[in-house]
Amino acid sequence: MRLDSVTSTQDAARDMAIGSIVIANHQTAGRGRLERRWEAPPGTALLASFVLHPNPLLSLAAGVAAAEACGEAVRLKWPNDLLLAGLKLGGVLVEAKQGKAICGIGINLTWAPVGAAKLDLPADELLDRLRERIEVWTAAPPDTVLDRWRRLSATLGRRVRLELSGKTTEGLAEDVGPNGELIVDGVPFFAGSVTHL
Ligand code: BT5
């Protein structure tokens, strides 16, 4: 469903059936994780929510799908940032609702905030690629998703700072575990904000 203005495509998708996709031209209250805002002036970004079956690796699978849809130069920062030349190009937000997972993806096209990146691709072409890649990666076996995520990762093998509930950890991002958790100096983290050091 294509809408002009919504609070968030996540809200518009909430009561829809699995398989639905909501696209909006503008969000008045686009959101990221942890109550953060997602900003995009009208008509400048791909703003989409996919209603999918819940799956613990969905956030990583959607990141892989979005990175492949965007093109070869795009890399992933744990857990869900799309990076182009090291700058944030887009993000993934998965919210679980009564047996459904609402997977929101925002990708900057003709505008980006200062210090972020944008992609030179028509919105419709990107959406077509994204739908196809989401279908492939949400059906892929967990090990295949994890292996592909590892290969697209800009995080693994780097020193990182991880902030979670006011607590900060620094160390080497060694791997992702079977549920997509980031392993820093042997310790698994299931949530948090990562800075590449
Ligand atoms: C994300 O959150 O990266 C997930 C973003 C998901 C957005 C999509 S748009 C369609 C769907 N509907 C929604 O309401 N949301 C989803 P997080 O990792 O928390 O990053 C948020 C942070 O990114 C903000 O605090 C800003 O610092 C930064 N940011 C905001 N807008 C941005 C943009 N357009 N490009 C790059 N960075 C941005």
mmCIF file of N, CA, C and O in Angstrom, residues 77-119:
data_model
loop_
_atom_site.group_PDB
_atom_site.id
_atom_site.type_symbol
_atom_site.label_atom_id
_atom_site.label_comp_id
_atom_site.label_asym_id
_atom_site.label_seq_id
_atom_site.Cartn_x
_atom_site.Cartn_y
_atom_site.Cartn_z
ATOM 1 N N LYS A 77 26.563 -2.299 9.678
ATOM 2 C CA LYS A 77 27.080 -2.084 11.033
ATOM 3 C C LYS A 77 26.088 -2.709 11.989
ATOM 4 O O LYS A 77 24.883 -2.449 11.886
ATOM 5 N N TRP A 78 26.582 -3.519 12.911
ATOM 6 C CA TRP A 78 25.681 -4.220 13.835
ATOM 7 C C TRP A 78 24.886 -3.210 14.665
ATOM 8 O O TRP A 78 25.484 -2.234 15.124
ATOM 9 N N PRO A 79 23.579 -3.446 14.924
ATOM 10 C CA PRO A 79 22.844 -4.596 14.405
ATOM 11 C C PRO A 79 22.200 -4.343 13.049
ATOM 12 O O PRO A 79 21.892 -5.313 12.354
ATOM 13 N N ASN A 80 22.010 -3.067 12.662
ATOM 14 C CA ASN A 80 21.101 -2.866 11.533
ATOM 15 C C ASN A 80 21.367 -1.632 10.698
ATOM 16 O O ASN A 80 20.491 -1.188 9.986
ATOM 17 N N ASP A 81 22.534 -1.056 10.774
ATOM 18 C CA ASP A 81 22.788 0.140 9.968
ATOM 19 C C ASP A 81 23.331 -0.245 8.598
ATOM 20 O O ASP A 81 24.203 -1.114 8.489
ATOM 21 N N LEU A 82 22.845 0.473 7.576
ATOM 22 C CA LEU A 82 23.431 0.340 6.242
ATOM 23 C C LEU A 82 24.451 1.453 6.097
ATOM 24 O O LEU A 82 24.124 2.624 6.329
ATOM 25 N N LEU A 83 25.668 1.104 5.717
ATOM 26 C CA LEU A 83 26.732 2.101 5.577
ATOM 27 C C LEU A 83 27.191 2.190 4.129
ATOM 28 O O LEU A 83 27.359 1.163 3.462
ATOM 29 N N LEU A 84 27.417 3.425 3.683
ATOM 30 C CA LEU A 84 28.024 3.659 2.374
ATOM 31 C C LEU A 84 29.241 4.542 2.629
ATOM 32 O O LEU A 84 29.103 5.626 3.205
ATOM 33 N N ALA A 85 30.396 4.072 2.219
ATOM 34 C CA ALA A 85 31.660 4.775 2.488
ATOM 35 C C ALA A 85 31.772 5.135 3.975
ATOM 36 O O ALA A 85 32.223 6.223 4.339
ATOM 37 N N GLY A 86 31.331 4.232 4.824
ATOM 38 C CA GLY A 86 31.457 4.408 6.270
ATOM 39 C C GLY A 86 30.388 5.304 6.889
ATOM 40 O O GLY A 86 30.353 5.468 8.107
ATOM 41 N N LEU A 87 29.494 5.875 6.063
ATOM 42 C CA LEU A 87 28.457 6.775 6.600
ATOM 43 C C LEU A 87 27.095 6.093 6.554
ATOM 44 O O LEU A 87 26.822 5.288 5.659
ATOM 45 N N LYS A 88 26.223 6.488 7.475
ATOM 46 C CA LYS A 88 24.919 5.819 7.568
ATOM 47 C C LYS A 88 24.011 6.200 6.393
ATOM 48 O O LYS A 88 23.703 7.368 6.187
ATOM 49 N N LEU A 89 23.600 5.193 5.666
ATOM 50 C CA LEU A 89 22.740 5.365 4.494
ATOM 51 C C LEU A 89 21.297 5.009 4.831
ATOM 52 O O LEU A 89 20.358 5.518 4.216
ATOM 53 N N GLY A 90 21.128 4.118 5.782
ATOM 54 C CA GLY A 90 19.784 3.656 6.106
ATOM 55 C C GLY A 90 19.810 2.800 7.351
ATOM 56 O O GLY A 90 20.869 2.568 7.944
ATOM 57 N N GLY A 91 18.600 2.377 7.742
ATOM 58 C CA GLY A 91 18.506 1.558 8.949
ATOM 59 C C GLY A 91 17.305 0.638 8.887
ATOM 60 O O GLY A 91 16.402 0.807 8.057
ATOM 61 N N VAL A 92 17.319 -0.327 9.771
ATOM 62 C CA VAL A 92 16.266 -1.346 9.863
ATOM 63 C C VAL A 92 15.721 -1.328 11.282
ATOM 64 O O VAL A 92 16.494 -1.267 12.245
ATOM 65 N N LEU A 93 14.402 -1.374 11.408
ATOM 66 C CA LEU A 93 13.753 -1.406 12.725
ATOM 67 C C LEU A 93 12.738 -2.534 12.716
ATOM 68 O O LEU A 93 11.788 -2.501 11.939
ATOM 69 N N VAL A 94 12.940 -3.541 13.566
ATOM 70 C CA VAL A 94 11.973 -4.646 13.634
ATOM 71 C C VAL A 94 11.178 -4.524 14.920
ATOM 72 O O VAL A 94 11.749 -4.422 16.007
ATOM 73 N N GLU A 95 9.841 -4.516 14.791
ATOM 74 C CA GLU A 95 8.955 -4.453 15.962
ATOM 75 C C GLU A 95 8.010 -5.653 15.909
ATOM 76 O O GLU A 95 7.391 -5.906 14.880
ATOM 77 N N ALA A 96 7.907 -6.377 17.024
ATOM 78 C CA ALA A 96 7.051 -7.570 17.069
ATOM 79 C C ALA A 96 5.652 -7.181 17.551
ATOM 80 O O ALA A 96 5.519 -6.404 18.492
ATOM 81 N N LYS A 97 4.632 -7.702 16.874
ATOM 82 C CA LYS A 97 3.237 -7.403 17.237
ATOM 83 C C LYS A 97 2.390 -8.647 17.042
ATOM 84 O O LYS A 97 2.283 -9.120 15.905
ATOM 85 N N GLN A 98 1.824 -9.195 18.071
ATOM 86 C CA GLN A 98 0.874 -10.319 17.997
ATOM 87 C C GLN A 98 1.133 -11.293 16.847
ATOM 88 O O GLN A 98 0.368 -11.350 15.894
ATOM 89 N N GLY A 99 2.221 -12.020 16.956
ATOM 90 C CA GLY A 99 2.492 -13.049 15.946
ATOM 91 C C GLY A 99 2.983 -12.514 14.616
ATOM 92 O O GLY A 99 3.080 -13.259 13.644
ATOM 93 N N LYS A 100 3.259 -11.215 14.573
ATOM 94 C CA LYS A 100 3.794 -10.636 13.334
ATOM 95 C C LYS A 100 5.053 -9.854 13.663
ATOM 96 O O LYS A 100 5.245 -9.405 14.789
ATOM 97 N N ALA A 101 5.887 -9.673 12.662
ATOM 98 C CA ALA A 101 7.042 -8.795 12.828
ATOM 99 C C ALA A 101 6.911 -7.692 11.788
ATOM 100 O O ALA A 101 6.742 -7.968 10.599
ATOM 101 N N ILE A 102 6.936 -6.447 12.251
ATOM 102 C CA ILE A 102 6.858 -5.311 11.327
ATOM 103 C C ILE A 102 8.297 -4.835 11.120
ATOM 104 O O ILE A 102 8.947 -4.372 12.061
ATOM 105 N N CYS A 103 8.759 -4.985 9.891
ATOM 106 C CA CYS A 103 10.159 -4.693 9.576
ATOM 107 C C CYS A 103 10.223 -3.406 8.764
ATOM 108 O O CYS A 103 9.826 -3.376 7.600
ATOM 109 N N GLY A 104 10.705 -2.351 9.410
ATOM 110 C CA GLY A 104 10.776 -1.040 8.753
ATOM 111 C C GLY A 104 12.169 -0.803 8.207
ATOM 112 O O GLY A 104 13.168 -1.086 8.874
ATOM 113 N N ILE A 105 12.218 -0.280 6.988
ATOM 114 C CA ILE A 105 13.512 0.018 6.364
ATOM 115 C C ILE A 105 13.453 1.437 5.812
ATOM 116 O O ILE A 105 12.520 1.801 5.087
ATOM 117 N N GLY A 106 14.425 2.243 6.185
ATOM 118 C CA GLY A 106 14.534 3.601 5.649
ATOM 119 C C GLY A 106 15.869 3.740 4.945
ATOM 120 O O GLY A 106 16.907 3.354 5.496
ATOM 121 N N ILE A 107 15.850 4.261 3.717
ATOM 122 C CA ILE A 107 17.092 4.444 2.939
ATOM 123 C C ILE A 107 17.071 5.842 2.316
ATOM 124 O O ILE A 107 16.111 6.211 1.625
ATOM 125 N N ASN A 108 18.113 6.624 2.558
ATOM 126 C CA ASN A 108 18.202 7.987 2.024
ATOM 127 C C ASN A 108 18.485 7.953 0.524
ATOM 128 O O ASN A 108 19.415 7.270 0.084
ATOM 129 N N LEU A 109 17.700 8.736 -0.244
ATOM 130 C CA LEU A 109 17.908 8.758 -1.698
ATOM 131 C C LEU A 109 18.361 10.129 -2.212
ATOM 132 O O LEU A 109 19.395 10.239 -2.841
ATOM 133 N N THR A 110 17.578 11.154 -1.966
ATOM 134 C CA THR A 110 17.973 12.459 -2.522
ATOM 135 C C THR A 110 18.331 13.466 -1.434
ATOM 136 O O THR A 110 18.621 14.614 -1.731
ATOM 137 N N TRP A 111 18.284 13.035 -0.193
ATOM 138 C CA TRP A 111 18.646 13.902 0.932
ATOM 139 C C TRP A 111 19.235 13.023 2.025
ATOM 140 O O TRP A 111 18.818 11.866 2.186
ATOM 141 N N ALA A 112 20.196 13.561 2.751
ATOM 142 C CA ALA A 112 20.706 12.859 3.941
ATOM 143 C C ALA A 112 21.085 13.902 4.969
ATOM 144 O O ALA A 112 21.510 15.009 4.605
ATOM 145 N N PRO A 113 20.938 13.584 6.244
ATOM 146 C CA PRO A 113 21.398 14.518 7.274
ATOM 147 C C PRO A 113 22.916 14.711 7.155
ATOM 148 O O PRO A 113 23.601 13.865 6.567
ATOM 149 N N VAL A 114 23.409 15.786 7.729
ATOM 150 C CA VAL A 114 24.858 16.036 7.736
ATOM 151 C C VAL A 114 25.560 14.818 8.332
ATOM 152 O O VAL A 114 25.125 14.281 9.354
ATOM 153 N N GLY A 115 26.597 14.358 7.657
ATOM 154 C CA GLY A 115 27.363 13.224 8.179
ATOM 155 C C GLY A 115 26.787 11.872 7.811
ATOM 156 O O GLY A 115 27.304 10.844 8.228
ATOM 157 N N ALA A 116 25.699 11.875 7.002
ATOM 158 C CA ALA A 116 25.111 10.601 6.561
ATOM 159 C C ALA A 116 25.264 10.488 5.043
ATOM 160 O O ALA A 116 25.728 11.424 4.390
ATOM 161 N N ALA A 117 24.860 9.334 4.499
ATOM 162 C CA ALA A 117 25.031 9.082 3.067
ATOM 163 C C ALA A 117 23.680 8.965 2.377
ATOM 164 O O ALA A 117 22.651 8.745 3.018
ATOM 165 N N LYS A 118 23.688 9.098 1.036
ATOM 166 C CA LYS A 118 22.480 8.844 0.248
ATOM 167 C C LYS A 118 22.852 8.051 -0.980
ATOM 168 O O LYS A 118 24.014 8.032 -1.398
ATOM 169 N N LEU A 119 21.819 7.396 -1.546
ATOM 170 C CA LEU A 119 22.062 6.456 -2.633
ATOM 171 C C LEU A 119 21.453 7.003 -3.912
ATOM 172 O O LEU A 119 20.286 7.393 -3.930
#
